[in-house]
Amino acid sequence: MRILIADDEAMSRRLLQITLERAGYDVIAVENGRQAADRICTIDGPRLVLLDWVMPELDGPGVCREVRKRKDQSYVYMVLLTSKEAKEDVITGLESGADDYLTKPFDAEELKARLRTGLRILGLENRLVEAREEMRFKASHDALTTLWNRAVILELLARELSRAHRENATTVIILCDIDHFKAVNDSLGHLVGDEVLRETAKRLLASVRLYDFVGRYGGEEFLVVLNNCDPAFAFARAEEIRNTIAQRPVQTSAGPVPVTMSLGLLLSHEWGTRPAEELLHEVDAALYAAKRAGRNCVKVASTIAAVGFSDSRVDEPARQG
């Protein structure tokens, strides 16, 4: 653990540094409060700090107040070293944001014990942050594939459509469905099916740009959102995705499994300001057309076909894989 010590007295600072280095700490030593605050408030600044109360430029309580103003950094455990023993001085120090204090002259073993307390508190804070981030990840990602889950990918799609409309750009929506996936589950088992889903998700993610979105739409269906995509290259991009999936079998515990996908594609600029729900209905129809055309192909949602849309389409048999 790195620790920062701030003391304007060179001899005191050096003795403190030797004591802490012998105890196994990586010590950063500065000679005034301003230097301490600047080092602590960096992105990778030390999280364990010893501050002399009286220092030039910025005293110990002043450093504590400045550090506590920052809400975007990990917790910093700060101990004040002071010769002040009056109760009101102790209260002032703690109210400034210090976690603990030691009066000079202090016992080296007591100092080490106080610092171990600080380490335990920082460890607890780390675990709380990890638990919070894990909960946040689980709430937004699909548990099997670790892609965005359905709720989040739909929210991202709606947000991107709104941005594209404002900026007169094009969002490309691609709905992908693994061909004959039910046969994989039925013949090889659901665990192998899960392996196929995970590998397919990896390939989909690898086939798009960092600022595009990929989510699990449901079952063996995936939703890909290509942001600010040139319409002239949209079909080619979809073909690249299809080829990425089909170019080699997925290696599973049951052996290699050939995998292909059918894709429905839609260009947002062709559909005006229609809501995401309606666009998803149209791209789903395009996906259905790809299934009917023999699978392992890309079909584009057509506004011409949409004009002639009738309720009879809902009576068509459901697609099977």
Coordinates of N, CA, C and O in Angstrom, one line a residue, residues 65-190:
R65 N -10.2 19.0 4.0 CA -11.4 19.6 3.4 C -11.3 19.6 1.9 O -12.3 19.3 1.2
E66 N -10.1 19.9 1.3 CA -10.0 19.9 -0.1 C -10.2 18.5 -0.7 O -10.8 18.4 -1.8
V67 N -9.7 17.5 -0.1 CA -9.8 16.1 -0.6 C -11.3 15.7 -0.5 O -11.8 15.1 -1.4
R68 N -12.0 16.0 0.6 CA -13.3 15.6 0.7 C -14.3 16.3 -0.2 O -15.4 15.8 -0.5
K69 N -13.9 17.4 -0.8 CA -14.7 18.1 -1.8 C -14.8 17.2 -3.1 O -15.8 17.4 -3.8
R70 N -13.9 16.4 -3.3 CA -13.9 15.6 -4.6 C -14.7 14.4 -4.4 O -14.5 13.6 -3.5
K71 N -15.7 14.2 -5.2 CA -16.7 13.1 -5.1 C -16.4 12.0 -6.0 O -17.0 10.9 -6.0
D72 N -15.4 12.2 -7.0 CA -15.2 11.3 -8.1 C -14.0 10.4 -7.9 O -13.6 9.7 -8.8
Q73 N -13.5 10.3 -6.7 CA -12.4 9.5 -6.4 C -12.6 8.5 -5.3 O -13.6 8.6 -4.5
S74 N -11.8 7.4 -5.2 CA -12.0 6.4 -4.2 C -11.7 7.1 -2.8 O -11.0 8.1 -2.7
Y75 N -12.2 6.4 -1.8 CA -12.1 7.0 -0.5 C -10.6 7.1 0.0 O -9.8 6.1 -0.3
V76 N -10.2 8.2 0.6 CA -8.9 8.4 1.1 C -8.9 8.4 2.6 O -9.7 9.2 3.2
Y77 N -8.1 7.6 3.3 CA -8.1 7.5 4.7 C -6.9 8.5 5.2 O -5.8 8.2 4.9
M78 N -7.3 9.5 6.0 CA -6.4 10.5 6.4 C -6.2 10.6 7.9 O -7.2 10.7 8.6
V79 N -5.0 10.7 8.3 CA -4.6 10.8 9.8 C -3.9 12.1 10.0 O -2.9 12.3 9.3
L80 N -4.3 12.8 11.0 CA -3.7 14.1 11.3 C -2.6 13.8 12.4 O -2.9 13.1 13.4
L81 N -1.4 14.4 12.3 CA -0.4 14.3 13.3 C -0.3 15.7 13.9 O -0.1 16.7 13.2
T82 N -0.5 15.9 15.2 CA -0.5 17.2 15.8 C -0.1 17.2 17.2 O -0.2 16.2 17.9
S83 N 0.4 18.3 17.7 CA 0.7 18.5 19.1 C -0.4 19.1 19.8 O -0.4 19.3 21.1
K84 N -1.5 19.4 19.1 CA -2.7 20.0 19.7 C -3.5 18.9 20.4 O -3.8 17.9 19.9
E85 N -3.8 19.1 21.7 CA -4.5 18.1 22.5 C -5.8 18.6 23.0 O -6.6 17.8 23.5
A86 N -6.1 19.9 22.8 CA -7.4 20.4 23.3 C -8.6 19.7 22.5 O -8.5 19.5 21.3
K87 N -9.7 19.5 23.3 CA -10.8 18.8 22.7 C -11.3 19.5 21.5 O -11.7 18.9 20.5
E88 N -11.4 20.9 21.6 CA -11.9 21.6 20.4 C -11.1 21.5 19.2 O -11.5 21.5 18.1
D89 N -9.7 21.3 19.4 CA -8.8 21.1 18.3 C -9.1 19.8 17.6 O -9.1 19.6 16.4
V90 N -9.3 18.8 18.5 CA -9.5 17.4 17.9 C -10.8 17.4 17.1 O -10.9 16.9 16.0
I91 N -11.9 18.1 17.6 CA -13.1 18.2 16.9 C -12.9 18.9 15.6 O -13.5 18.5 14.6
T92 N -12.2 20.0 15.6 CA -11.9 20.7 14.4 C -11.3 19.8 13.3 O -11.6 19.8 12.1
G93 N -10.3 19.0 13.8 CA -9.6 18.2 12.8 C -10.5 17.1 12.2 O -10.5 16.9 11.0
L94 N -11.3 16.5 13.1 CA -12.2 15.4 12.6 C -13.3 16.0 11.7 O -13.7 15.4 10.7
E95 N -13.8 17.2 12.0 CA -14.8 17.8 11.2 C -14.3 18.3 9.9 O -15.1 18.4 8.9
S96 N -13.0 18.4 9.8 CA -12.4 18.8 8.5 C -12.4 17.7 7.5 O -12.2 17.9 6.3
G97 N -12.6 16.4 8.0 CA -12.6 15.3 7.1 C -11.6 14.2 7.5 O -11.5 13.2 6.8
A98 N -10.8 14.5 8.5 CA -9.8 13.5 8.9 C -10.5 12.3 9.5 O -11.6 12.4 10.1
D99 N -9.9 11.1 9.3 CA -10.5 9.9 9.9 C -9.9 9.6 11.3 O -10.6 8.9 12.1
D100 N -8.7 10.1 11.6 CA -8.1 9.8 12.9 C -7.0 10.8 13.1 O -6.7 11.6 12.3
Y101 N -6.5 10.8 14.3 CA -5.4 11.8 14.7 C -4.5 11.1 15.7 O -4.9 10.2 16.4
L102 N -3.3 11.6 15.7 CA -2.3 11.2 16.7 C -1.6 12.4 17.2 O -1.3 13.3 16.4
T103 N -1.4 12.5 18.5 CA -0.7 13.6 19.1 C 0.8 13.3 19.2 O 1.2 12.2 19.5
K104 N 1.6 14.3 18.9 CA 3.0 14.2 19.0 C 3.5 14.4 20.4 O 2.9 15.2 21.1
P105 N 4.6 13.7 20.8 CA 5.2 12.6 20.1 C 4.4 11.4 20.2 O 3.8 11.1 21.2
F106 N 4.4 10.6 19.1 CA 3.6 9.4 19.1 C 4.4 8.1 19.1 O 5.6 8.2 18.8
D107 N 3.8 7.0 19.5 CA 4.5 5.8 19.6 C 4.4 5.1 18.2 O 3.4 5.1 17.6
A108 N 5.6 4.6 17.7 CA 5.6 4.0 16.4 C 4.7 2.8 16.2 O 4.0 2.7 15.2
E109 N 4.5 2.0 17.3 CA 3.7 0.9 17.2 C 2.2 1.3 17.2 O 1.4 0.7 16.5
E110 N 1.9 2.3 17.9 CA 0.5 2.8 17.9 C 0.2 3.4 16.5 O -0.9 3.2 15.9
L111 N 1.1 4.1 15.9 CA 0.9 4.6 14.5 C 0.7 3.4 13.5 O -0.3 3.5 12.7
K112 N 1.4 2.4 13.6 CA 1.2 1.2 12.7 C -0.1 0.6 12.9 O -0.8 0.2 12.0
A113 N -0.6 0.5 14.2 CA -1.9 0.0 14.5 C -3.0 0.8 13.9 O -4.0 0.3 13.4
R114 N -2.8 2.2 14.0 CA -3.9 3.1 13.5 C -3.9 2.9 11.9 O -5.0 3.0 11.4
L115 N -2.7 2.8 11.3 CA -2.7 2.6 9.9 C -3.3 1.3 9.4 O -4.0 1.2 8.4
R116 N -3.1 0.2 10.2 CA -3.8 -1.1 9.9 C -5.3 -0.9 10.0 O -6.0 -1.5 9.2
T117 N -5.8 -0.1 10.9 CA -7.2 0.2 10.9 C -7.7 0.9 9.6 O -8.7 0.5 9.0
G118 N -6.9 1.8 9.2 CA -7.2 2.5 7.9 C -7.2 1.5 6.7 O -8.1 1.6 5.9
L119 N -6.2 0.6 6.7 CA -6.2 -0.4 5.7 C -7.4 -1.3 5.7 O -8.0 -1.6 4.6
R120 N -7.9 -1.7 6.8 CA -9.1 -2.5 6.9 C -10.3 -1.7 6.4 O -11.2 -2.3 5.7
I121 N -10.4 -0.4 6.7 CA -11.5 0.4 6.2 C -11.4 0.5 4.7 O -12.4 0.4 4.0
L122 N -10.2 0.8 4.2 CA -10.1 0.9 2.7 C -10.4 -0.5 2.0 O -11.0 -0.5 0.9
G123 N -10.1 -1.6 2.7 CA -10.4 -2.9 2.1 C -11.9 -3.1 2.1 O -12.4 -3.6 1.1
L124 N -12.6 -2.7 3.1 CA -14.0 -2.8 3.1 C -14.7 -1.9 2.1 O -15.6 -2.3 1.4
E125 N -14.1 -0.7 1.9 CA -14.6 0.2 0.9 C -14.4 -0.4 -0.5 O -15.3 -0.3 -1.4
N126 N -13.3 -1.0 -0.7 CA -13.0 -1.7 -2.0 C -14.1 -2.8 -2.3 O -14.6 -2.9 -3.4
R127 N -14.4 -3.6 -1.3 CA -15.3 -4.7 -1.4 C -16.7 -4.1 -1.7 O -17.5 -4.7 -2.5
L128 N -17.1 -3.0 -1.1 CA -18.4 -2.4 -1.3 C -18.5 -1.9 -2.8 O -19.5 -2.0 -3.4
V129 N -17.4 -1.3 -3.2 CA -17.4 -0.8 -4.6 C -17.5 -1.9 -5.6 O -18.3 -1.9 -6.6
E130 N -16.8 -3.0 -5.3 CA -16.8 -4.2 -6.2 C -18.2 -4.8 -6.2 O -18.7 -5.2 -7.3
A131 N -18.9 -4.9 -5.1 CA -20.2 -5.4 -5.0 C -21.2 -4.5 -5.8 O -22.1 -5.0 -6.5
R132 N -21.0 -3.2 -5.6 CA -21.9 -2.3 -6.3 C -21.8 -2.4 -7.8 O -22.7 -2.4 -8.6
E133 N -20.5 -2.5 -8.3 CA -20.2 -2.6 -9.7 C -20.8 -3.9 -10.2 O -21.3 -4.0 -11.4
E134 N -20.6 -5.0 -9.4 CA -21.1 -6.3 -9.9 C -22.7 -6.3 -10.0 O -23.2 -6.8 -11.0
M135 N -23.3 -5.6 -9.1 CA -24.8 -5.5 -9.2 C -25.2 -4.7 -10.4 O -26.2 -5.0 -11.1
R136 N -24.4 -3.6 -10.6 CA -24.7 -2.7 -11.8 C -24.5 -3.5 -13.1 O -25.3 -3.4 -14.0
F137 N -23.5 -4.3 -13.1 CA -23.2 -5.1 -14.3 C -24.3 -6.2 -14.5 O -24.9 -6.3 -15.7
K138 N -24.7 -6.8 -13.5 CA -25.8 -7.8 -13.6 C -27.1 -7.2 -14.0 O -27.9 -7.9 -14.7
A139 N -27.4 -6.0 -13.6 CA -28.6 -5.3 -14.0 C -28.7 -4.9 -15.4 O -29.7 -4.7 -16.0
S140 N -27.5 -4.8 -16.0 CA -27.5 -4.2 -17.4 C -27.0 -5.2 -18.4 O -27.1 -4.9 -19.7
H141 N -26.5 -6.4 -18.0 CA -25.9 -7.3 -19.0 C -26.6 -8.7 -18.9 O -27.1 -9.1 -17.8
D142 N -26.6 -9.4 -20.0 CA -27.1 -10.7 -20.1 C -26.2 -11.7 -19.3 O -25.0 -11.6 -19.6
A143 N -26.7 -12.5 -18.5 CA -25.9 -13.3 -17.6 C -25.1 -14.4 -18.4 O -23.9 -14.7 -18.1
L144 N -25.6 -14.9 -19.5 CA -24.9 -15.9 -20.2 C -23.9 -15.4 -21.2 O -22.7 -15.9 -21.2
T145 N -24.2 -14.4 -21.9 CA -23.3 -13.9 -23.0 C -22.5 -12.6 -22.6 O -21.5 -12.3 -23.2
T146 N -22.9 -12.0 -21.5 CA -22.3 -10.7 -21.0 C -22.5 -9.5 -21.9 O -22.0 -8.5 -21.7
L147 N -23.3 -9.7 -23.0 CA -23.7 -8.6 -23.8 C -24.8 -7.8 -23.1 O -25.3 -8.1 -22.0
W148 N -25.1 -6.6 -23.6 CA -26.2 -5.8 -23.1 C -27.5 -6.7 -23.0 O -27.7 -7.4 -24.0
N149 N -28.2 -6.6 -22.0 CA -29.5 -7.3 -21.9 C -30.6 -6.6 -22.7 O -30.4 -5.5 -23.3
R150 N -31.7 -7.2 -22.9 CA -32.8 -6.7 -23.7 C -33.2 -5.3 -23.4 O -33.3 -4.4 -24.2
A151 N -33.4 -5.0 -22.1 CA -33.9 -3.7 -21.6 C -32.8 -2.6 -22.0 O -33.2 -1.6 -22.5
V152 N -31.6 -2.9 -21.8 CA -30.5 -1.9 -22.0 C -30.3 -1.7 -23.5 O -30.2 -0.5 -24.0
I153 N -30.3 -2.7 -24.3 CA -30.1 -2.6 -25.8 C -31.2 -1.8 -26.4 O -31.0 -1.0 -27.3
L154 N -32.4 -2.0 -25.9 CA -33.6 -1.2 -26.4 C -33.5 0.2 -26.0 O -33.8 1.1 -26.8
E155 N -33.0 0.5 -24.8 CA -32.8 1.9 -24.4 C -31.8 2.6 -25.2 O -31.9 3.7 -25.6
L156 N -30.7 1.9 -25.4 CA -29.6 2.4 -26.2 C -30.0 2.7 -27.7 O -29.7 3.7 -28.3
L157 N -30.8 1.8 -28.2 CA -31.4 2.0 -29.5 C -32.2 3.2 -29.6 O -32.1 4.0 -30.6
A158 N -33.2 3.4 -28.7 CA -34.0 4.5 -28.7 C -33.2 5.8 -28.6 O -33.5 6.8 -29.3
R159 N -32.2 5.8 -27.7 CA -31.4 7.0 -27.6 C -30.6 7.3 -28.9 O -30.5 8.5 -29.3
E160 N -30.1 6.3 -29.5 CA -29.3 6.5 -30.7 C -30.2 6.9 -31.9 O -29.8 7.8 -32.7
L161 N -31.4 6.4 -31.9 CA -32.4 6.9 -33.0 C -32.7 8.4 -32.8 O -32.7 9.1 -33.8
S162 N -32.9 8.8 -31.6 CA -33.1 10.2 -31.3 C -31.9 11.1 -31.7 O -32.1 12.1 -32.3
R163 N -30.7 10.6 -31.4 CA -29.5 11.4 -31.8 C -29.4 11.4 -33.3 O -29.1 12.5 -33.9
A164 N -29.6 10.3 -34.0 CA -29.5 10.3 -35.4 C -30.4 11.2 -36.1 O -30.1 11.9 -37.1
H165 N -31.7 11.3 -35.6 CA -32.7 12.2 -36.1 C -32.3 13.6 -36.0 O -32.4 14.4 -36.9
R166 N -31.7 14.0 -34.8 CA -31.3 15.4 -34.6 C -30.1 15.8 -35.5 O -30.1 16.9 -36.0
E167 N -29.2 14.8 -35.7 CA -28.0 15.1 -36.5 C -28.1 14.7 -38.0 O -27.1 14.8 -38.7
N168 N -29.3 14.3 -38.4 CA -29.6 13.8 -39.8 C -28.6 12.7 -40.1 O -28.0 12.8 -41.2
A169 N -28.4 11.8 -39.3 CA -27.5 10.7 -39.5 C -28.3 9.4 -39.7 O -29.5 9.4 -39.6
T170 N -27.6 8.3 -39.8 CA -28.3 7.0 -40.0 C -27.9 6.0 -39.0 O -26.7 5.8 -38.7
T171 N -28.8 5.4 -38.3 CA -28.6 4.3 -37.5 C -29.0 3.0 -38.2 O -30.1 2.9 -38.7
V172 N -28.2 2.0 -38.2 CA -28.5 0.7 -38.8 C -28.9 -0.3 -37.7 O -28.1 -0.5 -36.8
I173 N -30.0 -0.8 -37.9 CA -30.5 -1.9 -36.9 C -30.4 -3.2 -37.6 O -30.9 -3.4 -38.7
I174 N -29.8 -4.2 -36.9 CA -29.7 -5.5 -37.5 C -30.2 -6.5 -36.4 O -29.7 -6.5 -35.3
L175 N -31.2 -7.3 -36.8 CA -31.7 -8.3 -35.9 C -31.2 -9.6 -36.4 O -31.4 -10.0 -37.6
C176 N -30.4 -10.4 -35.6 CA -29.7 -11.6 -36.0 C -30.3 -12.8 -35.3 O -30.6 -12.7 -34.1
D177 N -30.5 -13.9 -36.0 CA -31.1 -15.1 -35.4 C -30.2 -16.3 -35.8 O -30.0 -16.5 -37.0
I178 N -29.8 -17.1 -34.8 CA -29.0 -18.3 -35.1 C -29.9 -19.3 -35.8 O -31.0 -19.6 -35.3
D179 N -29.4 -19.8 -37.0 CA -30.2 -20.8 -37.7 C -30.2 -22.1 -37.1 O -29.2 -22.6 -36.6
H180 N -31.4 -22.8 -37.1 CA -31.6 -24.1 -36.6 C -31.0 -24.3 -35.2 O -30.4 -25.4 -34.8
F181 N -31.2 -23.3 -34.3 CA -30.6 -23.4 -33.0 C -31.3 -24.4 -32.1 O -30.7 -25.1 -31.3
K182 N -32.6 -24.6 -32.3 CA -33.4 -25.6 -31.6 C -32.8 -27.0 -31.8 O -32.7 -27.8 -30.9
A183 N -32.3 -27.2 -33.1 CA -31.8 -28.5 -33.4 C -30.5 -28.8 -32.6 O -30.2 -29.9 -32.2
V184 N -29.7 -27.7 -32.3 CA -28.5 -27.8 -31.5 C -28.8 -28.2 -30.1 O -28.2 -29.1 -29.5
N185 N -29.8 -27.5 -29.5 CA -30.2 -27.9 -28.2 C -30.8 -29.3 -28.1 O -30.5 -30.0 -27.1
D186 N -31.6 -29.7 -29.1 CA -32.3 -31.0 -29.0 C -31.3 -32.1 -29.2 O -31.4 -33.2 -28.6
S187 N -30.3 -31.9 -30.1 CA -29.3 -33.0 -30.4 C -28.1 -33.0 -29.5 O -27.6 -34.1 -29.2
L188 N -27.7 -31.9 -29.1 CA -26.4 -31.8 -28.3 C -26.6 -31.4 -26.9 O -25.7 -31.5 -26.1
G189 N -27.8 -30.9 -26.6 CA -28.0 -30.5 -25.2 C -27.9 -29.0 -25.0 O -27.2 -28.3 -25.8
H190 N -28.5 -28.5 -23.9 CA -28.6 -27.0 -23.7 C -27.2 -26.5 -23.3 O -27.0 -25.3 -23.5

